[in-house]
Amino acid sequence: MFRFVIAFLVSVPVSIGLRYVPTALGRHIYAIMTGFVLIYYPFGSGCFHSLVTATVVYAFMVLVPDSCGILAWMFAFPYLIGNHMYQASGMSWKEGNLDFTGAQMVLTLKLVAVAMCRQDGRRKRQQLHAYGESKKLESLPSVFEYYSYLFSAGSLLSGPFFEAKDYFDYMERRGDWEGKIPSPLIPGLYRFGKALCCAAVWMYSTNRGLNVDFIESEYWRHELPLVLRLASLWATVVVYRFKYYAVWTVSESCMVFSGLGYRKTDEDGGARWDRYITSHIRQVELNPSLADTPRHWNICTGLWLRHYVYERLSKPGDRPSFFNMMVTQLVSGVWHGVFAGYWLFFATSAFMFQASRLLYKYELHWDSKWRNFLPWYWTKIVMTALVLDYAGSAFMVLSFHESVLIWRSTYYVGHVWIAVMLLLGVIMPPKKLEKNKKE
C-alpha cells in the first residue's frame, strides 16, 4: 500500500511534466517510460501481465483488423477474470492489500476500446453508432502510440479510462489541443484539494467506526433498532464511496495538469477542463433518481460500459432494451471481480434502475407543481440513497453470506421497494404520453 500511495502521488508531477515535452514522439516515449516505472514500483513483476495482454491485442490489430475488437474481448476479459480468481483480488483489497489486478482492470478497458475503435475504422458508417463513428481509428496506431496510450504517465494506477482518439489528438496537438493550451494550474489544484478533502472524510469516518467491520458485526445486526441500522448502513456506504472520490479526483487532477482534460468551448478558446470527469459527488449523494445516478459515478468507466457494451448490443438506430441494461450490469460485475457481492450489487442495480424509470414515467402524468413539490423531491432523495446504499453494501462486504445477512437485517427493504414498483408497472403500466403533449 505504501508503494502504491507514493507512485500515485508521484503521478501528479509526472503528468505535469508530460505537458512540457516539446515533440509528439518525445511525449510518447515519456509516457511509456514513466508509466511503466509508476506501475512497476508498487506491483513489481506483476506489471508484466500488461505486456502480455497488450502485445497479443496489438497483434490482433495488425493481423486481423476486421475482427480485432471481438478478439480483444475474447482474450482480455478472460485474462482479467483469471487474474481476479488467482489473486482473490476483491477480498485482498478489502483487507487493504493491493496487486496488479486493479491496473489490469483499467488496462482491459483500454485494450477493448482501442481494438474496437480500430475495428470500427474498417466498417461502413451505417454499421456504426454515432459515438463509434466519432472515435474510430482509420489507421493502425504505431507501436509507440499504442503503448503510450496504454501506460500514459501512470493512468493504469487508478484510471480513468479515456479514448484513444482523444489521446492521440492530444499528443499530436490536434483539434482542441491545437495552439496554446490555457494554464491548468487553478483547475488542477482545485481537484487535488478536493481529493485531499475526500481522503480526510474517509480516513476520519472509518477510524470513527463507519467501516465494513461495523455493518458485519453482531452488534449492528442485533442490537441496533431498524431505523439506526438503516441510517448507519447509509452512512457507512457513503463513507466507503469517499475513498473512491479521493483516488479518482487525484487521477482527474492528473488529466487536467497534463492538458488531456482540456475542452475548447468556443472560437475564442474559452476553456473547460471537464473532458474526462470521474464523478459528481453531489449528484451521487443527493440524487432524486436512481436511474440517473450512474451518470455521475465512475463516469469514465460508465462511458466505456455505455459505448462498448450497452449500445453495441443493439443495431444502430434500434432502441436498447432491458436486456442491454442487464448484460451491461453483469459485465460490470465480472469486470470488478468474481466475488458474489459484486454480482449481487450489479444484478440488483439493473432492476433498481428499471424501477426508477417506471416511477419517472408515472410522474410524467402528474401536474408539474406536484412533480416539483419540495417534500416529494426530498422524499425521492432519501429513497434513492436508502435503496442505493442498501444494494451497495454487497459491493463492500463481497461474500454472498454477509450480503444476505445485511439485507435480511434490514428486512430486504431495497428489494421490497424494487419488487413493488415493478409489480405496479405490470398491474397498472404507466400510460404513454401523447407525442404532441407538452411536459
Short mmCIF file of C-alpha atoms in Angstrom, two decimals:
data_model
loop_
_atom_site.label_atom_id
_atom_site.label_comp_id
_atom_site.label_asym_id
_atom_site.label_seq_id
_atom_site.Cartn_x
_atom_site.Cartn_y
_atom_site.Cartn_z
CA MET A 1 0.00 0.00 0.00
CA PHE A 2 2.81 2.45 0.87
CA ARG A 3 4.49 1.99 -2.52
CA PHE A 4 1.17 2.46 -4.30
CA VAL A 5 0.49 5.73 -2.47
CA ILE A 6 3.97 7.03 -3.34
CA ALA A 7 3.59 6.08 -7.01
CA PHE A 8 0.08 7.53 -7.08
CA LEU A 9 1.21 10.90 -5.71
CA VAL A 10 4.27 10.98 -7.99
CA SER A 11 1.93 10.53 -10.97
CA VAL A 12 0.77 14.13 -10.44
CA PRO A 13 4.14 15.83 -11.17
CA VAL A 14 4.77 13.23 -13.89
CA SER A 15 1.53 14.34 -15.57
CA ILE A 16 2.61 17.96 -15.28
CA GLY A 17 5.89 17.06 -16.98
CA LEU A 18 4.10 15.43 -19.93
CA ARG A 19 2.61 18.79 -20.84
CA TYR A 20 6.05 20.34 -21.36
CA VAL A 21 7.66 17.67 -23.59
CA PRO A 22 8.11 19.54 -26.90
CA THR A 23 7.57 16.83 -29.55
CA ALA A 24 4.90 14.18 -30.13
CA LEU A 25 7.46 11.34 -30.27
CA GLY A 26 9.10 12.65 -27.11
CA ARG A 27 5.72 12.73 -25.37
CA HIS A 28 5.01 9.12 -26.35
CA ILE A 29 8.41 7.92 -25.10
CA TYR A 30 7.99 9.93 -21.87
CA ALA A 31 4.52 8.44 -21.30
CA ILE A 32 5.72 4.86 -21.85
CA MET A 33 8.79 5.13 -19.63
CA THR A 34 7.19 6.99 -16.74
CA GLY A 35 4.00 4.93 -16.96
CA PHE A 36 5.82 1.62 -16.74
CA VAL A 37 8.02 2.78 -13.85
CA LEU A 38 4.97 4.02 -11.94
CA ILE A 39 3.29 0.62 -12.10
CA TYR A 40 6.49 -1.42 -11.64
CA TYR A 41 7.36 0.35 -8.36
CA PRO A 42 4.22 -0.77 -6.46
CA PHE A 43 3.45 -4.02 -8.28
CA GLY A 44 6.86 -5.42 -9.27
CA SER A 45 6.84 -8.32 -11.72
CA GLY A 46 3.04 -8.40 -11.68
CA CYS A 47 3.04 -5.50 -14.12
CA PHE A 48 4.42 -7.78 -16.84
CA HIS A 49 0.85 -9.09 -17.24
CA SER A 50 0.21 -5.80 -19.01
CA LEU A 51 2.87 -6.51 -21.61
CA VAL A 52 1.40 -9.94 -22.38
CA THR A 53 -2.15 -8.71 -22.95
CA ALA A 54 -1.07 -5.52 -24.71
CA THR A 55 1.19 -7.38 -27.15
CA VAL A 56 -1.42 -10.00 -28.01
CA VAL A 57 -4.13 -7.39 -28.65
CA TYR A 58 -1.77 -5.33 -30.83
CA ALA A 59 -1.08 -8.49 -32.84
CA PHE A 60 -4.85 -8.84 -33.37
CA MET A 61 -4.97 -5.23 -34.62
CA VAL A 62 -2.13 -5.89 -37.08
CA LEU A 63 -3.16 -9.33 -38.35
CA VAL A 64 -6.98 -9.32 -38.21
CA PRO A 65 -8.12 -5.68 -38.05
CA ASP A 66 -11.67 -6.51 -39.24
CA SER A 67 -12.37 -8.53 -36.08
CA CYS A 68 -9.67 -7.33 -33.67
CA GLY A 69 -12.21 -5.80 -31.29
CA ILE A 70 -14.12 -9.05 -30.86
CA LEU A 71 -10.85 -10.94 -30.37
CA ALA A 72 -9.71 -8.38 -27.78
CA TRP A 73 -12.94 -9.03 -25.85
CA MET A 74 -12.41 -12.79 -26.07
CA PHE A 75 -8.81 -12.56 -24.85
CA ALA A 76 -8.50 -9.59 -22.48
CA PHE A 77 -11.64 -10.20 -20.40
CA PRO A 78 -10.96 -13.91 -19.64
CA TYR A 79 -7.36 -12.95 -18.83
CA LEU A 80 -8.64 -10.38 -16.32
CA ILE A 81 -11.08 -12.87 -14.80
CA GLY A 82 -8.25 -15.35 -14.42
CA ASN A 83 -6.22 -12.71 -12.57
CA HIS A 84 -9.17 -11.97 -10.30
CA MET A 85 -9.53 -15.65 -9.45
CA TYR A 86 -5.82 -16.26 -8.93
CA GLN A 87 -5.26 -13.19 -6.78
CA ALA A 88 -8.64 -13.32 -4.97
CA SER A 89 -8.44 -9.60 -5.63
CA GLY A 90 -11.68 -8.43 -4.08
CA MET A 91 -11.00 -9.97 -0.68
CA SER A 92 -7.37 -8.86 -0.85
CA TRP A 93 -8.45 -5.23 -1.48
CA LYS A 94 -10.99 -5.49 1.34
CA GLU A 95 -8.12 -6.35 3.69
CA GLY A 96 -6.06 -3.39 2.45
CA ASN A 97 -3.68 -5.30 0.16
CA LEU A 98 -3.03 -4.33 -3.45
CA ASP A 99 -1.86 -6.24 -6.50
CA PHE A 100 -1.66 -5.60 -10.22
CA THR A 101 -5.24 -6.75 -10.85
CA GLY A 102 -6.58 -3.23 -10.32
CA ALA A 103 -4.25 -1.87 -13.01
CA GLN A 104 -5.20 -4.79 -15.25
CA MET A 105 -8.85 -3.72 -14.91
CA VAL A 106 -8.06 -0.26 -16.33
CA LEU A 107 -5.83 -1.82 -18.99
CA THR A 108 -8.64 -4.15 -20.08
CA LEU A 109 -10.94 -1.20 -20.72
CA LYS A 110 -8.28 0.44 -22.87
CA LEU A 111 -7.42 -2.73 -24.77
CA VAL A 112 -11.02 -3.47 -25.69
CA ALA A 113 -11.71 0.17 -26.60
CA VAL A 114 -8.68 0.73 -28.83
CA ALA A 115 -9.24 -2.60 -30.62
CA MET A 116 -12.95 -1.90 -31.11
CA CYS A 117 -12.14 1.57 -32.46
CA ARG A 118 -9.67 0.05 -34.91
CA GLN A 119 -12.31 -2.50 -35.95
CA ASP A 120 -14.82 0.34 -36.39
CA GLY A 121 -12.34 2.06 -38.67
CA ARG A 122 -12.73 -0.84 -41.09
CA ARG A 123 -16.52 -0.69 -41.20
CA LYS A 124 -19.06 1.36 -43.12
CA ARG A 125 -20.62 4.38 -41.47
CA GLN A 126 -24.13 2.91 -41.43
CA GLN A 127 -22.84 -0.04 -39.40
CA LEU A 128 -21.72 2.22 -36.52
CA HIS A 129 -23.42 4.14 -33.74
CA ALA A 130 -22.73 7.88 -33.74
CA TYR A 131 -20.23 7.59 -30.92
CA GLY A 132 -18.35 4.77 -32.65
CA GLU A 133 -18.16 6.85 -35.81
CA SER A 134 -16.64 9.77 -33.88
CA LYS A 135 -13.97 7.67 -32.12
CA LYS A 136 -12.99 5.16 -34.81
CA LEU A 137 -9.34 4.70 -35.79
CA GLU A 138 -8.94 4.54 -39.56
CA SER A 139 -5.25 3.64 -39.38
CA LEU A 140 -3.22 1.37 -37.14
CA PRO A 141 -1.52 3.24 -34.26
CA SER A 142 2.24 2.94 -34.23
CA VAL A 143 3.87 0.83 -31.54
CA PHE A 144 4.90 4.00 -29.67
CA GLU A 145 1.39 5.48 -29.91
CA TYR A 146 -0.24 2.24 -28.79
CA TYR A 147 1.89 1.58 -25.70
CA SER A 148 1.89 5.28 -24.85
CA TYR A 149 -1.92 5.24 -24.78
CA LEU A 150 -1.98 2.17 -22.57
CA PHE A 151 0.59 3.29 -19.98
CA SER A 152 0.18 7.07 -20.26
CA ALA A 153 2.09 8.52 -17.31
CA GLY A 154 0.62 6.35 -14.56
CA SER A 155 -3.01 6.19 -15.71
CA LEU A 156 -3.11 2.43 -15.01
CA LEU A 157 -2.78 3.07 -11.28
CA SER A 158 -6.43 4.05 -10.92
CA GLY A 159 -7.66 5.25 -14.31
CA PRO A 160 -9.58 6.93 -15.59
CA PHE A 161 -10.43 5.40 -18.93
CA PHE A 162 -10.13 7.75 -21.89
CA GLU A 163 -10.49 7.30 -25.63
CA ALA A 164 -7.51 6.52 -27.87
CA LYS A 165 -8.56 9.07 -30.48
CA ASP A 166 -8.69 11.86 -27.91
CA TYR A 167 -5.31 10.80 -26.57
CA PHE A 168 -3.65 10.72 -30.00
CA ASP A 169 -5.12 14.14 -30.84
CA TYR A 170 -3.75 15.48 -27.57
CA MET A 171 -0.28 14.06 -28.14
CA GLU A 172 -0.18 15.40 -31.71
CA ARG A 173 -1.73 18.74 -30.62
CA ARG A 174 -4.69 18.41 -32.96
CA GLY A 175 -8.30 19.52 -32.53
CA ASP A 176 -8.95 21.18 -29.18
CA TRP A 177 -5.25 20.97 -28.36
CA GLU A 178 -4.05 22.81 -31.45
CA GLY A 179 -2.31 26.02 -30.49
CA LYS A 180 -1.71 27.23 -26.96
CA ILE A 181 -3.46 25.35 -24.15
CA PRO A 182 -4.52 27.57 -21.21
CA SER A 183 -2.85 27.10 -17.85
CA PRO A 184 -4.34 24.16 -15.90
CA LEU A 185 -2.89 25.32 -12.57
CA ILE A 186 -6.07 26.54 -10.86
CA PRO A 187 -8.43 23.76 -12.02
CA GLY A 188 -5.73 21.16 -11.31
CA LEU A 189 -5.08 22.44 -7.80
CA TYR A 190 -8.83 22.62 -7.16
CA ARG A 191 -9.24 18.95 -7.98
CA PHE A 192 -6.20 17.92 -5.97
CA GLY A 193 -7.51 19.87 -2.97
CA LYS A 194 -10.92 18.26 -3.41
CA ALA A 195 -9.23 14.85 -3.37
CA LEU A 196 -7.46 15.65 -0.10
CA CYS A 197 -10.77 16.69 1.48
CA CYS A 198 -12.42 13.45 0.37
CA ALA A 199 -9.49 11.44 1.75
CA ALA A 200 -9.77 13.28 5.08
CA VAL A 201 -13.52 12.49 5.31
CA TRP A 202 -12.89 8.82 4.54
CA MET A 203 -9.97 8.41 6.97
CA TYR A 204 -11.67 10.25 9.83
CA SER A 205 -15.00 8.45 9.44
CA THR A 206 -13.58 4.95 9.05
CA ASN A 207 -11.39 5.46 12.12
CA ARG A 208 -14.53 6.51 14.00
CA GLY A 209 -16.15 3.16 13.19
CA LEU A 210 -18.07 3.68 9.95
CA ASN A 211 -16.46 0.80 8.11
CA VAL A 212 -17.25 -2.65 6.76
CA ASP A 213 -16.47 -4.36 10.08
CA PHE A 214 -19.26 -2.36 11.70
CA ILE A 215 -22.04 -3.49 9.34
CA GLU A 216 -20.78 -7.08 9.54
CA SER A 217 -20.86 -7.06 13.34
CA GLU A 218 -23.38 -8.85 15.56
CA TYR A 219 -23.95 -5.56 17.36
CA TRP A 220 -25.15 -3.85 14.16
CA ARG A 221 -27.40 -6.73 13.17
CA HIS A 222 -28.98 -7.50 16.54
CA GLU A 223 -28.56 -4.58 18.94
CA LEU A 224 -29.46 -1.52 16.87
CA PRO A 225 -33.10 -0.69 16.10
CA LEU A 226 -34.10 -0.80 12.43
CA VAL A 227 -34.02 2.96 11.93
CA LEU A 228 -30.45 3.18 13.25
CA ARG A 229 -29.41 0.15 11.19
CA LEU A 230 -30.67 1.83 8.03
CA ALA A 231 -29.13 5.18 8.95
CA SER A 232 -25.74 3.69 9.83
CA LEU A 233 -25.78 1.49 6.72
CA TRP A 234 -26.38 4.60 4.61
CA ALA A 235 -23.57 6.49 6.37
CA THR A 236 -21.11 3.60 6.10
CA VAL A 237 -21.63 3.13 2.35
CA VAL A 238 -21.38 6.90 1.77
CA VAL A 239 -18.06 6.99 3.64
CA TYR A 240 -16.86 4.00 1.62
CA ARG A 241 -17.52 5.94 -1.59
CA PHE A 242 -15.36 8.83 -0.39
CA LYS A 243 -12.30 6.58 -0.72
CA TYR A 244 -13.09 6.31 -4.42
CA TYR A 245 -13.83 10.02 -4.73
CA ALA A 246 -10.38 10.76 -3.30
CA VAL A 247 -8.49 8.41 -5.62
CA TRP A 248 -10.43 9.31 -8.73
CA THR A 249 -10.15 13.04 -8.15
CA VAL A 250 -6.36 12.78 -7.89
CA SER A 251 -6.46 10.95 -11.23
CA GLU A 252 -8.69 13.69 -12.59
CA SER A 253 -6.17 16.30 -11.47
CA CYS A 254 -3.51 14.42 -13.45
CA MET A 255 -5.71 14.66 -16.55
CA VAL A 256 -6.07 18.39 -16.01
CA PHE A 257 -2.42 19.09 -15.23
CA SER A 258 -1.28 17.19 -18.33
CA GLY A 259 -3.78 19.06 -20.54
CA LEU A 260 -5.66 15.94 -21.65
CA GLY A 261 -8.72 17.04 -19.67
CA TYR A 262 -8.97 20.30 -21.64
CA ARG A 263 -12.01 21.06 -23.79
CA LYS A 264 -12.14 24.15 -26.01
CA THR A 265 -15.65 25.56 -25.87
CA ASP A 266 -15.69 28.45 -28.35
CA GLU A 267 -13.74 30.14 -31.15
CA ASP A 268 -12.03 32.44 -28.66
CA GLY A 269 -10.57 29.43 -26.87
CA GLY A 270 -12.82 29.51 -23.82
CA ALA A 271 -11.52 26.74 -21.56
CA ARG A 272 -13.27 23.93 -19.77
CA TRP A 273 -11.47 21.11 -18.01
CA ASP A 274 -14.23 18.52 -17.98
CA ARG A 275 -13.40 16.26 -20.92
CA TYR A 276 -12.90 13.35 -18.52
CA ILE A 277 -14.65 13.82 -15.19
CA THR A 278 -14.57 10.89 -12.77
CA SER A 279 -17.56 11.67 -10.53
CA HIS A 280 -20.05 14.30 -9.44
CA ILE A 281 -20.27 13.89 -5.67
CA ARG A 282 -23.40 15.96 -5.03
CA GLN A 283 -25.33 14.27 -7.87
CA VAL A 284 -24.48 10.84 -6.47
CA GLU A 285 -25.23 11.57 -2.84
CA LEU A 286 -28.28 13.84 -3.33
CA ASN A 287 -29.93 12.49 -6.46
CA PRO A 288 -33.73 12.12 -6.62
CA SER A 289 -33.45 9.45 -9.34
CA LEU A 290 -31.79 6.05 -9.03
CA ALA A 291 -31.70 5.70 -12.81
CA ASP A 292 -29.75 8.96 -13.13
CA THR A 293 -27.12 8.08 -10.51
CA PRO A 294 -24.80 6.02 -12.78
CA ARG A 295 -24.24 9.09 -15.00
CA HIS A 296 -22.39 10.71 -12.08
CA TRP A 297 -20.49 7.79 -10.53
CA ASN A 298 -17.25 6.43 -12.01
CA ILE A 299 -18.19 8.37 -15.11
CA CYS A 300 -15.33 7.27 -17.36
CA THR A 301 -15.95 3.57 -16.72
CA GLY A 302 -19.64 4.26 -17.25
CA LEU A 303 -18.74 5.87 -20.59
CA TRP A 304 -16.93 2.67 -21.59
CA LEU A 305 -19.80 0.44 -20.46
CA ARG A 306 -22.34 2.54 -22.36
CA HIS A 307 -20.48 2.70 -25.66
CA TYR A 308 -18.69 -0.65 -25.70
CA VAL A 309 -21.38 -2.85 -24.11
CA TYR A 310 -24.82 -1.24 -23.77
CA GLU A 311 -25.06 0.40 -27.21
CA ARG A 312 -23.33 -2.40 -29.11
CA LEU A 313 -25.91 -4.97 -28.01
CA SER A 314 -28.36 -3.21 -30.35
CA LYS A 315 -28.04 -2.35 -34.01
CA PRO A 316 -27.56 1.35 -34.88
CA GLY A 317 -30.98 3.01 -34.79
CA ASP A 318 -32.57 0.39 -32.52
CA ARG A 319 -33.64 1.31 -29.01
CA PRO A 320 -31.73 -0.50 -26.23
CA SER A 321 -33.85 -2.81 -24.08
CA PHE A 322 -33.79 -4.03 -20.50
CA PHE A 323 -31.68 -6.93 -21.79
CA ASN A 324 -28.97 -4.42 -22.73
CA MET A 325 -29.07 -2.99 -19.21
CA MET A 326 -28.93 -6.42 -17.56
CA VAL A 327 -25.96 -7.60 -19.64
CA THR A 328 -24.14 -4.29 -19.07
CA GLN A 329 -24.54 -4.55 -15.32
CA LEU A 330 -23.35 -8.15 -15.30
CA VAL A 331 -20.31 -7.24 -17.41
CA SER A 332 -19.56 -4.51 -14.89
CA GLY A 333 -19.86 -7.03 -12.07
CA VAL A 334 -17.49 -9.51 -13.74
CA TRP A 335 -15.03 -6.70 -14.55
CA HIS A 336 -14.89 -5.80 -10.85
CA GLY A 337 -14.19 -9.36 -9.75
CA VAL A 338 -15.52 -12.86 -9.16
CA PHE A 339 -17.00 -12.32 -5.70
CA ALA A 340 -20.74 -12.75 -5.27
CA GLY A 341 -21.13 -9.32 -3.67
CA TYR A 342 -20.19 -7.60 -6.92
CA TRP A 343 -22.65 -9.64 -8.94
CA LEU A 344 -25.42 -9.21 -6.37
CA PHE A 345 -25.00 -5.45 -6.45
CA PHE A 346 -24.89 -5.07 -10.22
CA ALA A 347 -27.73 -7.53 -10.86
CA THR A 348 -29.86 -5.74 -8.25
CA SER A 349 -28.99 -2.37 -9.74
CA ALA A 350 -30.36 -3.37 -13.17
CA PHE A 351 -33.80 -3.94 -11.61
CA MET A 352 -33.29 -0.89 -9.39
CA PHE A 353 -32.79 1.39 -12.41
CA GLN A 354 -35.78 -0.14 -14.19
CA ALA A 355 -37.99 0.54 -11.16
CA SER A 356 -36.73 4.13 -11.05
CA ARG A 357 -37.60 4.62 -14.72
CA LEU A 358 -41.11 3.36 -14.02
CA LEU A 359 -41.51 5.93 -11.25
CA TYR A 360 -40.38 8.64 -13.66
CA LYS A 361 -42.97 7.54 -16.24
CA TYR A 362 -45.71 7.76 -13.63
CA GLU A 363 -44.52 11.24 -12.65
CA LEU A 364 -44.80 12.47 -16.24
CA HIS A 365 -48.58 12.30 -15.88
CA TRP A 366 -48.59 14.44 -12.75
CA ASP A 367 -49.04 18.16 -12.73
CA SER A 368 -45.67 19.94 -12.62
CA LYS A 369 -46.45 21.52 -9.26
CA TRP A 370 -46.67 18.03 -7.72
CA ARG A 371 -43.64 16.69 -9.55
CA ASN A 372 -41.62 19.63 -8.23
CA PHE A 373 -43.24 19.64 -4.78
CA LEU A 374 -40.31 20.10 -2.40
CA PRO A 375 -41.31 17.44 0.19
CA TRP A 376 -41.74 14.91 -2.64
CA TYR A 377 -38.38 15.89 -4.12
CA TRP A 378 -36.61 15.24 -0.80
CA THR A 379 -38.56 12.03 -0.27
CA LYS A 380 -37.12 10.78 -3.55
CA ILE A 381 -33.60 11.77 -2.49
CA VAL A 382 -33.95 9.80 0.77
CA MET A 383 -35.50 6.85 -1.07
CA THR A 384 -32.71 6.86 -3.68
CA ALA A 385 -29.99 6.97 -1.01
CA LEU A 386 -31.65 4.23 1.03
CA VAL A 387 -32.09 1.79 -1.87
CA LEU A 388 -28.71 2.57 -3.47
CA ASP A 389 -26.74 2.11 -0.26
CA TYR A 390 -28.76 -0.94 0.76
CA ALA A 391 -27.70 -2.58 -2.51
CA GLY A 392 -24.18 -1.11 -2.30
CA SER A 393 -23.49 -2.91 0.97
CA ALA A 394 -23.00 -6.12 -1.06
CA PHE A 395 -20.24 -4.38 -3.02
CA MET A 396 -18.50 -3.65 0.28
CA VAL A 397 -18.74 -7.00 2.07
CA LEU A 398 -18.25 -9.13 -1.11
CA SER A 399 -19.36 -12.50 0.26
CA PHE A 400 -22.81 -13.88 -0.54
CA HIS A 401 -23.42 -14.88 3.08
CA GLU A 402 -22.59 -11.47 4.55
CA SER A 403 -24.57 -9.66 1.85
CA VAL A 404 -27.69 -11.67 2.59
CA LEU A 405 -27.25 -11.21 6.35
CA ILE A 406 -27.15 -7.42 5.93
CA TRP A 407 -30.15 -7.40 3.62
CA ARG A 408 -32.09 -9.70 5.94
CA SER A 409 -31.26 -7.44 8.89
CA THR A 410 -32.97 -4.55 7.08
CA TYR A 411 -35.93 -6.74 6.05
CA TYR A 412 -34.87 -6.60 2.39
CA VAL A 413 -36.17 -3.04 2.22
CA GLY A 414 -34.45 -2.25 -1.07
CA HIS A 415 -35.66 -5.37 -2.82
CA VAL A 416 -39.18 -4.84 -1.48
CA TRP A 417 -39.28 -1.33 -2.98
CA ILE A 418 -37.97 -2.64 -6.31
CA ALA A 419 -40.49 -5.50 -6.37
CA VAL A 420 -43.42 -3.22 -5.50
CA MET A 421 -42.50 -0.76 -8.28
CA LEU A 422 -42.02 -3.48 -10.90
CA LEU A 423 -45.24 -5.25 -9.86
CA LEU A 424 -47.10 -1.96 -10.04
CA GLY A 425 -45.72 -1.46 -13.53
CA VAL A 426 -47.21 -4.81 -14.57
CA ILE A 427 -50.61 -4.32 -12.91
CA MET A 428 -51.02 -0.63 -13.78
CA PRO A 429 -48.49 0.21 -16.51
CA PRO A 430 -47.90 3.94 -16.97
CA LYS A 431 -49.76 5.37 -19.94
CA LYS A 432 -47.77 6.58 -22.89
CA LEU A 433 -47.64 10.30 -23.36
CA GLU A 434 -49.12 11.77 -26.49
CA LYS A 435 -46.36 12.86 -28.85
CA ASN A 436 -47.57 16.43 -29.01
CA LYS A 437 -48.21 16.70 -25.28
CA LYS A 438 -46.00 19.22 -23.55
CA GLU A 439 -44.50 18.33 -20.21
#
